[in-house]
Amino acid sequence: MPKKLLLFLLFSFCTVVYGQIGGKSTYQFLNLVTSPRQAALGGKSITIYDNDVNQAHFNPATINPEMDNQLALNYGSYFGEVTYGTASYAYTYDRHLQTFQVGVNYVNYGKFDGYDENGTATSQFTGNEVALSFGYSYNVPYTDLHIGASGKLISSTLENYNSIGGAVDIGAVYIDEPNDVNWALVVRNIGTQFTTYSGTNEKLPLEILAGVSQELENVPLRWHLTLENLQQWNISFSNPNQAENSLDGSSSDKKVSFLGNAMRHVIIGAELFPKKSFNIRLGYNFRRAEELLILEQRNFSGISIGFGLKINKLKFNYSYSRYTLAANTSLFGLTVNLQ
């Protein structure tokens, strides 16, 4: 019954909600990956259910007592001077109230040179955004279904423009222990701006995700499959490098097939030795690979790799994600067991 309920909710959301992706909404930093483990698995993994307190950022239903007193700190250098980081902490008050989680996401866009309308240099300016979150999950009695919610207070400063907003994430995860299969469904960034940048209210980057993962019986490996941006079917972007030229010198965008658009919703990943002190991770993001493809060059866009190493009460995580030949990103994370 819980799995049927998850499927019903998934198709219901897909039919009634229309969403936006890149460039059509504000607070886009909310969709950045929040930990090296998540990044190494291709991004947006929502089915991990263990003591990884970072998971609460993308699926609050995964908050559980194993995360009690776990503190995670993550830092990464994005493109140029852009840096961002996250932190997450969970605490179990008692077994009846389950576990609470608090977190923060922060991004700094670096310094920019300012100019007036005549091209005269003025002064430097910067931009940064931060989101504070509080999450809670609940195990439905007598079932293996877990549901959770996370509230976020968002602040954004871009030059001398400021905005404050709020959002809620709602998630569910079903743990099929006999088969080592996890099913998950998440609706992220349901919210609004409380104050706008310049009087125009903008939409938040609403997103619906579904996922499944399984640990193999005879191999120490867990595979992950995530379907992203399910609130909008057509998310294809015509890569100008793949434009079709005609005899008269004009060009037209290459049409994206039904299968090509469908695969852009898919993220796959695998984690070797998921329950050991040393883990190896590999992921592939199909949409990133297609949108950043360069013809006649192998740039391996969409691939991500990483590892985790646990030493006593410390765990170090690292990921490397490939975007283009000139732009890649690394994430570093440290998780501390404070018990």
Short mmCIF file of N, CA and C in Angstrom, two decimals, residues 13 81 100 104 136 138-139 143 161 176 228 234 261 288 302:
data_model
loop_
_atom_site.label_atom_id
_atom_site.label_comp_id
_atom_site.label_asym_id
_atom_site.label_seq_id
_atom_site.Cartn_x
_atom_site.Cartn_y
_atom_site.Cartn_z
N PHE A 13 0.92 14.90 -8.75
CA PHE A 13 1.69 16.14 -8.81
C PHE A 13 2.10 16.47 -10.24
N GLU A 81 34.95 33.01 -8.79
CA GLU A 81 35.09 33.31 -7.37
C GLU A 81 33.90 32.82 -6.55
N PHE A 100 14.96 15.87 15.05
CA PHE A 100 14.91 17.18 14.44
C PHE A 100 16.24 17.49 13.75
N VAL A 104 21.95 24.94 7.18
CA VAL A 104 22.17 26.22 6.52
C VAL A 104 22.85 25.97 5.17
N TYR A 136 11.85 17.94 10.18
CA TYR A 136 11.32 16.92 11.09
C TYR A 136 10.70 15.80 10.26
N TYR A 138 8.55 11.77 10.43
CA TYR A 138 7.64 10.97 11.25
C TYR A 138 7.44 9.61 10.57
N ASN A 139 7.60 8.57 11.35
CA ASN A 139 7.37 7.21 10.87
C ASN A 139 5.90 6.85 11.08
N THR A 143 4.01 0.92 9.82
CA THR A 143 4.39 0.86 8.41
C THR A 143 5.88 1.16 8.28
N TYR A 161 20.29 45.23 -3.89
CA TYR A 161 18.94 44.69 -3.91
C TYR A 161 18.86 43.54 -2.90
N ASP A 176 11.88 -0.68 2.10
CA ASP A 176 11.56 -2.10 1.91
C ASP A 176 12.78 -2.91 2.37
N GLU A 228 14.44 13.82 -11.91
CA GLU A 228 14.36 15.22 -11.49
C GLU A 228 13.39 16.01 -12.36
N ASN A 234 8.83 18.93 -20.60
CA ASN A 234 9.82 19.38 -21.57
C ASN A 234 10.87 20.26 -20.89
N ASN A 261 14.52 13.87 -24.42
CA ASN A 261 13.97 14.70 -23.35
C ASN A 261 13.71 13.87 -22.10
N ARG A 288 22.88 17.37 -17.60
CA ARG A 288 24.13 18.12 -17.62
C ARG A 288 25.01 17.69 -18.78
N GLY A 302 28.86 15.67 -17.12
CA GLY A 302 27.83 14.84 -16.50
C GLY A 302 28.36 13.78 -15.56
#
